[in-house]
Short mmCIF file of C-alpha atoms and ligand atoms in Angstrom, two decimals:
data_model
loop_
_atom_site.label_atom_id
_atom_site.label_comp_id
_atom_site.label_asym_id
_atom_site.label_seq_id
_atom_site.Cartn_x
_atom_site.Cartn_y
_atom_site.Cartn_z
CA MET A 1 0.00 0.00 0.00
CA ASP A 2 1.75 3.18 -1.09
CA ILE A 3 1.35 6.55 0.57
CA HIS A 4 -0.69 7.97 -2.32
CA HIS A 5 -3.26 5.17 -2.14
CA PRO A 6 -6.71 6.83 -2.49
CA ASP A 7 -8.35 4.54 0.12
CA LEU A 8 -6.12 5.91 2.82
CA HIS A 9 -7.56 9.44 2.68
CA PRO A 10 -10.95 8.68 4.27
CA LEU A 11 -9.37 6.19 6.68
CA PHE A 12 -6.83 8.70 7.86
CA ALA A 13 -9.47 11.44 8.22
CA GLU A 14 -11.43 9.14 10.51
CA HIS A 15 -8.26 8.24 12.44
CA MET A 16 -7.55 11.94 13.01
CA ALA A 17 -11.12 12.54 14.19
CA THR A 18 -10.67 9.76 16.76
CA LEU A 19 -7.29 11.06 17.94
CA THR A 20 -8.48 14.63 18.33
CA GLN A 21 -11.58 13.46 20.21
CA ARG A 22 -9.48 11.35 22.60
CA SER A 23 -6.99 14.17 23.07
CA ASP A 24 -9.77 16.71 23.74
CA ALA A 25 -11.10 14.47 26.50
CA ALA A 26 -7.65 13.82 28.00
CA LEU A 27 -6.72 17.52 28.05
CA ALA A 28 -10.07 18.57 29.49
CA LYS A 29 -9.85 15.97 32.24
CA ALA A 30 -6.31 16.94 33.24
CA GLY A 31 -6.85 20.69 32.81
CA PHE A 32 -4.44 21.49 29.97
CA ASP A 33 -4.95 23.66 26.86
CA HIS A 34 -2.42 22.11 24.49
CA LEU A 35 -0.88 18.75 23.73
CA LEU A 36 2.79 18.85 22.69
CA ILE A 37 4.53 15.77 21.43
CA PRO A 38 8.23 15.88 20.56
CA ALA A 39 9.32 13.17 18.13
CA GLY A 40 12.51 12.79 20.20
CA ASN A 41 16.17 13.46 19.64
CA LEU A 42 19.17 11.46 18.53
CA HIS A 43 21.17 9.86 21.36
CA TYR A 44 24.93 9.57 21.23
CA GLN A 45 27.21 6.82 22.49
CA PHE A 46 29.30 7.71 25.53
CA LEU A 47 32.41 9.74 24.63
CA ASP A 48 31.66 9.20 20.97
CA ASP A 49 30.08 10.99 18.03
CA ARG A 50 28.14 7.92 16.93
CA ASP A 51 24.40 8.07 17.38
CA TYR A 52 22.14 5.18 18.32
CA PRO A 53 19.37 4.27 15.86
CA PHE A 54 16.57 6.80 16.24
CA CYS A 55 13.39 5.51 17.89
CA VAL A 56 10.50 7.89 17.49
CA ASN A 57 8.19 8.72 20.40
CA PRO A 58 5.23 6.32 19.91
CA GLN A 59 2.83 9.15 20.79
CA PHE A 60 4.21 11.08 17.82
CA LYS A 61 3.83 8.28 15.31
CA HIS A 62 0.26 7.76 16.46
CA TRP A 63 -0.55 11.06 14.75
CA LEU A 64 1.34 10.63 11.51
CA PRO A 65 3.19 7.85 9.69
CA VAL A 66 6.61 9.43 10.11
CA THR A 67 9.21 7.50 12.05
CA ASN A 68 12.34 9.40 11.07
CA ALA A 69 11.82 12.90 12.42
CA PRO A 70 14.29 13.74 15.22
CA GLY A 71 13.76 17.28 16.50
CA SER A 72 10.20 17.58 15.15
CA TRP A 73 7.11 18.45 17.21
CA LEU A 74 3.40 17.87 17.06
CA VAL A 75 1.24 20.60 18.58
CA TYR A 76 -2.46 20.09 19.14
CA THR A 77 -4.85 22.64 20.61
CA PRO A 78 -8.50 21.52 20.78
CA GLY A 79 -10.55 23.14 18.05
CA ARG A 80 -7.52 23.97 15.89
CA LYS A 81 -5.82 22.12 13.07
CA PRO A 82 -2.88 20.12 14.45
CA LYS A 83 0.50 21.66 13.72
CA LEU A 84 3.59 19.74 12.66
CA VAL A 85 6.88 21.52 13.26
CA PHE A 86 9.13 19.45 11.05
CA LEU A 87 12.92 19.58 11.30
CA GLN A 88 14.63 19.21 7.95
CA PRO A 89 18.15 20.32 8.80
CA ALA A 90 20.48 21.82 6.21
CA ASP A 91 22.96 18.92 6.40
CA TYR A 92 25.26 17.55 3.74
CA TRP A 93 26.58 14.71 5.93
CA HIS A 94 23.33 12.79 6.17
CA VAL A 95 20.18 12.23 4.21
CA VAL A 96 17.70 14.59 5.81
CA PRO A 97 14.13 13.44 6.57
CA GLU A 98 11.99 13.53 3.46
CA ALA A 99 9.62 16.44 2.93
CA PRO A 100 6.16 15.56 4.24
CA ALA A 101 4.00 14.01 1.53
CA GLY A 102 1.07 11.64 1.18
CA TYR A 103 -2.43 11.07 2.40
CA TRP A 104 -1.85 12.59 5.84
CA VAL A 105 -0.32 16.02 5.15
CA GLU A 106 -3.60 17.86 4.51
CA HIS A 107 -4.55 17.28 8.15
CA PHE A 108 -1.67 19.36 9.52
CA ASP A 109 -0.35 22.89 9.31
CA ILE A 110 3.22 22.02 8.47
CA ILE A 111 6.11 24.31 9.35
CA ILE A 112 9.56 23.31 8.11
CA ILE A 113 12.49 24.34 10.30
CA ARG A 114 16.21 23.97 9.61
CA GLU A 115 17.56 24.09 13.20
CA ALA A 116 16.09 22.27 16.20
CA GLU A 117 15.95 25.52 18.25
CA GLU A 118 13.69 27.16 15.65
CA ALA A 119 10.87 24.93 16.92
CA LEU A 120 10.56 27.12 20.03
CA ALA A 121 9.04 29.99 18.07
CA HIS A 122 6.22 27.70 16.92
CA LEU A 123 5.36 26.07 20.27
CA PRO A 124 2.79 27.59 22.68
CA LYS A 125 4.34 30.19 25.00
CA ASP A 126 2.26 29.24 28.04
CA THR A 127 4.19 26.02 28.73
CA ASP A 128 2.43 25.42 32.04
CA ARG A 129 -0.84 25.04 30.08
CA CYS A 130 0.76 22.31 27.97
CA ALA A 131 0.74 18.55 28.42
CA ILE A 132 4.15 17.71 26.96
CA ILE A 133 4.56 14.00 26.33
CA GLY A 134 8.06 12.87 25.57
CA GLU A 135 11.30 11.60 27.01
CA THR A 136 13.41 13.93 29.16
CA GLY A 137 16.00 14.29 26.42
CA SER A 138 13.39 15.97 24.19
CA ALA A 139 13.39 19.17 26.28
CA LEU A 140 13.88 22.35 24.28
CA GLY A 141 14.62 25.42 26.44
CA PRO A 142 11.60 26.03 28.70
CA VAL A 143 9.61 23.30 26.95
CA VAL A 144 10.30 20.36 29.21
CA PRO A 145 8.22 17.16 29.03
CA ASN A 146 5.91 16.97 32.06
CA ASN A 147 4.18 13.74 31.03
CA PRO A 148 0.96 14.30 33.01
CA GLN A 149 -0.12 10.88 34.20
CA ALA A 150 -3.83 11.59 33.74
CA VAL A 151 -3.29 12.50 30.07
CA ILE A 152 -1.07 9.49 29.42
CA ASP A 153 -3.47 7.11 31.20
CA HIS A 154 -6.38 8.33 29.10
CA LEU A 155 -4.52 8.18 25.78
CA HIS A 156 -2.96 4.81 26.54
CA TYR A 157 -6.21 3.23 27.65
CA HIS A 158 -7.93 4.15 24.39
CA ARG A 159 -4.95 3.23 22.21
CA MET A 160 -5.85 -0.41 22.72
CA CYS A 161 -8.79 0.01 20.32
CA LYS A 162 -7.43 0.56 16.85
CA THR A 163 -9.01 2.77 14.23
CA ALA A 164 -9.81 1.31 10.79
CA TYR A 165 -6.69 3.12 9.51
CA GLU A 166 -4.49 1.44 12.11
CA LEU A 167 -5.90 -1.98 11.25
CA ALA A 168 -5.11 -1.32 7.58
CA MET A 169 -1.48 -0.56 8.54
CA MET A 170 -1.29 -3.70 10.66
CA ARG A 171 -2.64 -5.87 7.84
CA VAL A 172 0.25 -4.68 5.68
CA ALA A 173 2.80 -5.24 8.48
CA SER A 174 1.42 -8.78 8.83
CA LYS A 175 1.75 -9.51 5.12
CA ILE A 176 5.36 -8.31 5.03
CA GLY A 177 6.09 -10.55 8.01
CA ALA A 178 4.28 -13.59 6.58
CA ARG A 179 6.16 -13.32 3.28
CA ALA A 180 9.48 -13.11 5.11
CA HIS A 181 8.52 -16.10 7.31
CA ARG A 182 8.01 -18.14 4.12
CA ALA A 183 11.47 -17.13 2.91
CA ALA A 184 12.98 -18.03 6.29
CA GLU A 185 11.33 -21.45 6.28
CA ALA A 186 12.66 -22.11 2.77
CA ALA A 187 16.17 -21.19 3.95
CA PHE A 188 15.77 -23.59 6.91
CA ARG A 189 14.66 -26.41 4.60
CA ASN A 190 17.73 -25.70 2.43
CA GLY A 191 20.02 -26.20 5.43
CA ALA A 192 20.91 -22.56 6.16
CA SER A 193 22.47 -21.43 9.45
CA GLU A 194 20.61 -19.19 11.91
CA PHE A 195 22.53 -16.21 10.59
CA ASP A 196 21.68 -16.98 6.97
CA ILE A 197 18.01 -17.57 7.81
CA HIS A 198 18.02 -14.16 9.49
CA MET A 199 19.50 -12.56 6.36
CA ALA A 200 16.93 -14.33 4.16
CA TYR A 201 14.21 -12.91 6.40
CA LEU A 202 15.52 -9.36 6.16
CA ALA A 203 15.95 -9.58 2.40
CA SER A 204 12.39 -10.79 1.93
CA ALA A 205 10.92 -8.20 4.33
CA ARG A 206 13.11 -5.53 2.69
CA GLN A 207 13.65 -4.07 6.17
CA THR A 208 16.87 -3.50 8.05
CA GLU A 209 17.17 -4.86 11.57
CA HIS A 210 16.52 -1.42 12.92
CA GLU A 211 13.31 -1.07 10.93
CA LEU A 212 11.89 -4.28 12.39
CA PRO A 213 9.59 -3.83 15.41
CA TYR A 214 11.87 -6.07 17.54
CA SER A 215 15.00 -8.17 17.16
CA ASN A 216 14.41 -11.44 15.33
CA ILE A 217 14.45 -14.64 17.39
CA ILE A 218 15.80 -17.35 15.10
CA CYS A 219 16.50 -20.70 16.73
CA LEU A 220 17.61 -24.05 15.41
CA ASN A 221 17.22 -27.16 17.57
CA GLU A 222 17.68 -26.74 21.35
CA HIS A 223 18.12 -22.97 20.96
CA ALA A 224 14.32 -22.81 20.74
CA ALA A 225 14.33 -23.43 24.51
CA VAL A 226 15.83 -19.95 25.04
CA LEU A 227 12.82 -17.65 25.00
CA HIS A 228 14.71 -14.57 23.78
CA TYR A 229 17.50 -16.21 21.79
CA HIS A 230 19.53 -13.69 19.78
CA SER A 231 22.87 -15.44 19.31
CA LEU A 232 22.59 -16.32 15.58
CA GLN A 233 25.16 -19.05 14.91
CA HIS A 234 26.94 -18.55 11.61
CA ALA A 235 27.44 -22.26 10.92
CA PRO A 236 24.55 -24.66 10.45
CA PRO A 237 24.28 -27.40 13.10
CA ALA A 238 25.42 -30.94 12.24
CA HIS A 239 21.83 -32.19 12.50
CA ARG A 240 18.65 -30.22 11.92
CA HIS A 241 15.70 -31.12 14.11
CA SER A 242 13.59 -28.00 14.51
CA PHE A 243 13.26 -24.32 13.68
CA LEU A 244 11.51 -21.65 15.77
CA ILE A 245 11.25 -18.15 14.33
CA ASP A 246 9.72 -15.18 16.14
CA ALA A 247 9.95 -12.24 13.74
CA GLY A 248 7.72 -9.35 12.74
CA ALA A 249 7.70 -6.39 10.41
CA SER A 250 6.81 -2.71 10.51
CA PHE A 251 4.57 -0.60 8.33
CA HIS A 252 4.06 3.15 8.84
CA GLY A 253 4.96 2.77 12.49
CA TYR A 254 2.80 -0.31 13.18
CA ALA A 255 4.09 -3.75 14.13
CA SER A 256 3.40 -7.38 13.45
CA ASP A 257 4.70 -10.10 15.80
CA ILE A 258 4.67 -13.64 14.38
CA THR A 259 6.08 -16.95 15.62
CA ARG A 260 6.17 -20.25 13.79
CA THR A 261 7.79 -23.57 14.68
CA HIS A 262 8.80 -26.15 12.09
CA SER A 263 10.03 -29.70 12.34
CA ALA A 264 12.83 -30.82 10.03
CA ASP A 265 10.99 -34.12 9.58
CA THR A 266 7.32 -33.39 9.04
CA GLY A 267 6.45 -37.01 9.77
CA ASP A 268 7.96 -37.18 13.27
CA ALA A 269 6.53 -36.99 16.80
CA PHE A 270 7.66 -33.37 17.15
CA GLN A 271 5.50 -32.44 14.15
CA GLY A 272 2.61 -34.23 15.90
CA LEU A 273 3.19 -32.03 18.94
CA ILE A 274 3.35 -28.91 16.76
CA ASN A 275 0.04 -29.90 15.13
CA ASP A 276 -1.69 -30.23 18.50
CA MET A 277 -0.21 -26.94 19.75
CA ASP A 278 -1.44 -25.32 16.53
CA ALA A 279 -4.96 -26.64 17.06
CA MET A 280 -4.91 -25.34 20.64
CA GLN A 281 -3.60 -21.95 19.48
CA GLN A 282 -6.39 -21.69 16.90
CA HIS A 283 -8.96 -22.50 19.55
CA LEU A 284 -7.54 -19.68 21.71
CA CYS A 285 -7.53 -17.24 18.76
CA ALA A 286 -11.21 -17.99 18.20
CA ARG A 287 -11.85 -16.84 21.78
CA VAL A 288 -10.61 -13.31 21.11
CA ARG A 289 -14.07 -11.86 21.66
CA ALA A 290 -15.50 -8.70 23.16
CA GLY A 291 -15.87 -9.17 26.92
CA GLN A 292 -13.25 -11.94 27.17
CA ASP A 293 -10.98 -11.56 30.18
CA TYR A 294 -7.48 -12.00 28.76
CA ALA A 295 -6.03 -13.28 32.04
CA ALA A 296 -8.73 -15.98 32.15
CA LEU A 297 -7.76 -17.02 28.62
CA HIS A 298 -4.15 -17.35 29.79
CA VAL A 299 -5.21 -19.54 32.74
CA ASP A 300 -7.31 -21.71 30.38
CA THR A 301 -4.25 -22.14 28.19
CA HIS A 302 -2.54 -23.90 31.09
CA ARG A 303 -5.46 -26.35 31.33
CA LEU A 304 -5.34 -27.08 27.61
CA LEU A 305 -1.58 -27.42 27.70
CA GLY A 306 -1.89 -29.90 30.58
CA GLY A 307 -4.04 -32.00 28.25
CA ILE A 308 -1.40 -31.90 25.52
CA LEU A 309 1.37 -32.84 27.97
CA LYS A 310 -0.71 -35.81 29.11
CA GLN A 311 -1.74 -36.87 25.62
CA HIS A 312 1.85 -36.80 24.37
CA GLY A 313 3.10 -38.80 27.33
CA PHE A 314 5.21 -36.16 29.11
CA ILE A 315 3.23 -36.31 32.36
CA ARG A 316 1.55 -39.15 34.25
CA MET A 317 -0.66 -36.94 36.42
CA SER A 318 -3.94 -35.47 35.17
CA ALA A 319 -4.01 -32.18 33.28
CA GLU A 320 -5.81 -30.53 36.22
CA SER A 321 -3.23 -31.72 38.76
CA ALA A 322 -0.43 -30.53 36.48
CA VAL A 323 -1.93 -27.03 36.42
CA GLU A 324 -2.52 -27.04 40.17
CA ALA A 325 1.02 -28.20 40.96
CA GLY A 326 2.56 -25.63 38.61
CA VAL A 327 3.95 -28.32 36.29
CA THR A 328 2.46 -26.67 33.21
CA SER A 329 4.49 -23.55 34.07
CA THR A 330 7.70 -25.56 33.71
CA PHE A 331 6.76 -26.15 30.08
CA PHE A 332 5.02 -22.81 29.44
CA PRO A 333 6.82 -20.20 31.54
CA HIS A 334 5.62 -17.02 29.79
CA GLY A 335 2.35 -15.23 29.22
CA LEU A 336 -0.22 -15.94 26.51
CA GLY A 337 0.48 -12.61 24.81
CA HIS A 338 0.05 -8.86 24.85
CA PRO A 339 -1.57 -5.98 23.02
CA ILE A 340 0.21 -4.90 19.83
CA GLY A 341 0.08 -1.81 17.64
CA LEU A 342 2.45 1.14 17.54
CA GLN A 343 4.67 -0.86 19.90
CA VAL A 344 5.14 -4.58 19.73
CA HIS A 345 4.27 -4.77 23.41
CA ASP A 346 1.65 -2.09 23.34
CA VAL A 347 0.53 0.01 26.27
CA ALA A 348 -2.22 -0.24 28.91
CA ALA A 349 -2.22 -4.04 28.93
CA PHE A 350 -3.25 -4.07 32.60
CA ALA A 351 -5.62 -1.10 32.55
CA ALA A 352 -8.95 -1.43 34.31
CA ASP A 353 -10.16 1.96 33.11
CA GLU A 354 -9.00 5.21 31.52
CA SER A 355 -7.94 6.74 34.83
CA GLY A 356 -4.94 4.51 35.49
CA LYS A 357 -6.46 1.75 37.65
CA SER A 358 -4.94 -1.59 36.86
CA ILE A 359 -5.88 -5.26 37.05
CA ALA A 360 -3.39 -7.48 38.89
CA ARG A 361 -2.02 -10.68 37.39
CA PRO A 362 -3.52 -13.89 38.72
CA ASP A 363 -1.35 -15.53 41.40
CA GLY A 364 1.33 -17.81 40.02
CA HIS A 365 1.57 -16.06 36.62
CA PRO A 366 4.30 -13.43 37.09
CA TYR A 367 5.14 -13.12 33.39
CA LEU A 368 1.65 -12.55 32.05
CA ARG A 369 1.78 -9.30 30.03
CA MET A 370 -1.92 -8.53 29.88
CA THR A 371 -4.92 -8.79 32.19
CA ARG A 372 -7.35 -6.51 30.42
CA THR A 373 -10.79 -7.40 29.10
CA LEU A 374 -11.04 -7.43 25.32
CA GLU A 375 -13.07 -4.86 23.41
CA PRO A 376 -13.82 -4.45 19.71
CA GLY A 377 -10.78 -2.92 18.00
CA ALA A 378 -8.25 -4.43 20.44
CA VAL A 379 -5.40 -6.29 18.76
CA VAL A 380 -3.59 -8.91 20.82
CA THR A 381 -1.12 -11.66 20.25
CA ILE A 382 -2.00 -15.26 21.07
CA GLU A 383 1.29 -17.07 21.56
CA PRO A 384 1.15 -20.24 23.64
CA GLY A 385 4.37 -22.23 23.94
CA LEU A 386 5.71 -25.56 25.10
CA TYR A 387 9.45 -25.75 25.80
CA PHE A 388 12.05 -28.16 27.14
CA ILE A 389 14.15 -25.76 29.22
CA ASP A 390 17.00 -27.49 31.09
CA MET A 391 16.98 -25.05 34.00
CA LEU A 392 13.24 -25.39 34.69
CA LEU A 393 13.23 -29.16 34.13
CA ALA A 394 16.10 -29.54 36.63
CA LYS A 395 14.01 -27.67 39.20
CA LEU A 396 11.07 -29.96 38.56
CA LYS A 397 13.30 -33.02 38.92
CA ASP A 398 14.45 -31.76 42.32
CA ASP A 399 10.89 -32.01 43.59
CA THR A 400 10.81 -35.75 44.27
CA ALA A 401 7.02 -36.03 44.53
CA LEU A 402 6.38 -34.18 41.26
CA ALA A 403 9.35 -35.73 39.48
CA ARG A 404 7.60 -39.12 39.70
CA GLU A 405 4.76 -37.72 37.61
CA ILE A 406 7.04 -37.00 34.66
CA ASP A 407 8.18 -39.43 31.96
CA TRP A 408 11.79 -38.25 31.88
CA GLN A 409 12.76 -40.49 29.03
CA ARG A 410 10.07 -38.89 26.87
CA VAL A 411 11.09 -35.39 28.01
CA ASP A 412 14.78 -36.08 27.34
CA ALA A 413 13.98 -37.28 23.83
CA PHE A 414 12.44 -33.87 23.04
CA ARG A 415 15.18 -31.63 24.44
CA LYS A 416 16.93 -31.53 21.06
CA PHE A 417 13.89 -29.75 19.56
CA GLY A 418 14.05 -26.91 22.12
CA GLY A 419 10.37 -26.03 22.05
CA ILE A 420 7.35 -24.73 20.24
CA ARG A 421 5.74 -21.31 20.07
CA ILE A 422 2.98 -20.32 17.66
CA GLU A 423 2.01 -16.66 17.62
CA ASP A 424 -0.70 -14.80 15.71
CA ASP A 425 -1.92 -11.21 15.94
CA VAL A 426 -5.70 -11.18 16.36
CA VAL A 427 -8.26 -8.37 16.18
CA CYS A 428 -11.23 -8.42 18.52
CA THR A 429 -14.36 -7.31 16.63
CA GLU A 430 -18.08 -7.12 17.36
CA GLY A 431 -18.30 -10.72 16.13
CA GLU A 432 -15.80 -13.21 14.73
CA PRO A 433 -12.18 -12.29 15.43
CA GLU A 434 -9.95 -11.27 12.54
CA ASN A 435 -6.67 -13.17 12.51
CA LEU A 436 -4.21 -10.79 10.85
CA THR A 437 -1.45 -13.41 10.75
CA ARG A 438 -3.40 -16.36 9.29
CA ASP A 439 -5.00 -14.03 6.72
CA ALA A 440 -1.56 -12.72 5.79
CA PHE A 441 -0.11 -16.21 5.31
CA ALA A 442 -3.14 -17.12 3.16
CA ALA A 443 -2.66 -13.95 1.10
CA VAL A 444 1.05 -14.43 0.43
CA GLY A 445 0.59 -18.09 -0.60
CA GLN A 446 3.15 -20.82 -0.25
CA ARG A 447 6.19 -18.74 -1.29
N1 LIG B 501 8.59 -11.15 19.96
C1 LIG B 501 8.33 -10.82 21.29
C2 LIG B 501 7.07 -11.37 21.74
O1 LIG B 501 6.56 -12.30 21.15
O2 LIG B 501 6.47 -10.90 22.65
MN1 MN B 502 4.54 -11.44 21.13
MN1 MN B 503 6.86 -12.72 19.13
#
């Protein structure tokens, strides 16, 4: 979808109407007259002139699809057209940010500046009437981010529910990711190393590492047991058993977050386990419905996983006893998922309401990333896993009573596969959920 696509004009107009409405309410509630959002500044390495990759303020990219705009500002005063103070420095060392263009520009009064300090002249003078949302390093003279909690709480709470424009961006991010996942799987089947699979992914996505919404997790064999594995071996392993890839893509500031697990031998017992995990994951995706308590869905996942552990001969105890005794947590030690959007782990995942009240995690689930109740427009990941993690298995073995309930021979036989995670991004609607990831894989075809 290119930036001149005619369908984006009405979608973006509606997106802006929603943002201004939410901002009006947040400012009124907290007693401010203006909303100021700095895009952020470049950060430099200690005692060096090398800058870190620029990461735009997510609040800024909510308003416009511009992610490379250090030194720029968004100014919104209720009732007025939003103003973009856009820094395009006179610089012959670097490529300067492109001049604003596309479906979104008509919604802003755009002022081009050449020096960061010039922004001051275009920002409201009464800074104490301004809600200024940005990191400390974005301060410009007297304009210092104050990050009023009431404004942030309100904006974050409502950000969970995506506009039609945002969903359109996320569908594209999902398709880019799905296509690159196909390329990565092909590289795996051809015997590539983790490093080469990673490069195949980037080439297919046509995104640099920095453009991705998070660092790729690319694991062969037992590396899949490391939840955030980033070590990328350059040489392929002597034997290939399994491949777990957790990799997303970005589009106009929006993320996709996709995990797939493949067996080298699609006729083996590990593939059988993948198939059952996939069926369970699809069942969970189908339960992304308005009114569903996300924490309850996570707890149900443990019950279902207990059934899979029993069925595949890893445990001797019942599924219910495995959940009760915490045995399922040995095999599934992370949360079911999280909201996703402008950030891969999007905000307000625990919010009870728009005023900052939060919902605690259920006892015994310290890594759950979301407890909120689903509403139409919410986009969440559903990413159950089943892993063979030496450290956690050793702890289980130390518990003599529980250790008797485990078939260690069966468990040991699966350690070489590392584990399984299957992750889709799913939209809660008024009715049937929309699975962005499955739709994207269907759209991009086999290769
Ligand atoms: N890729 C990080 C996550 O799945 O949450
Ligand atoms: Mn995720
Ligand atoms: Mn992921």
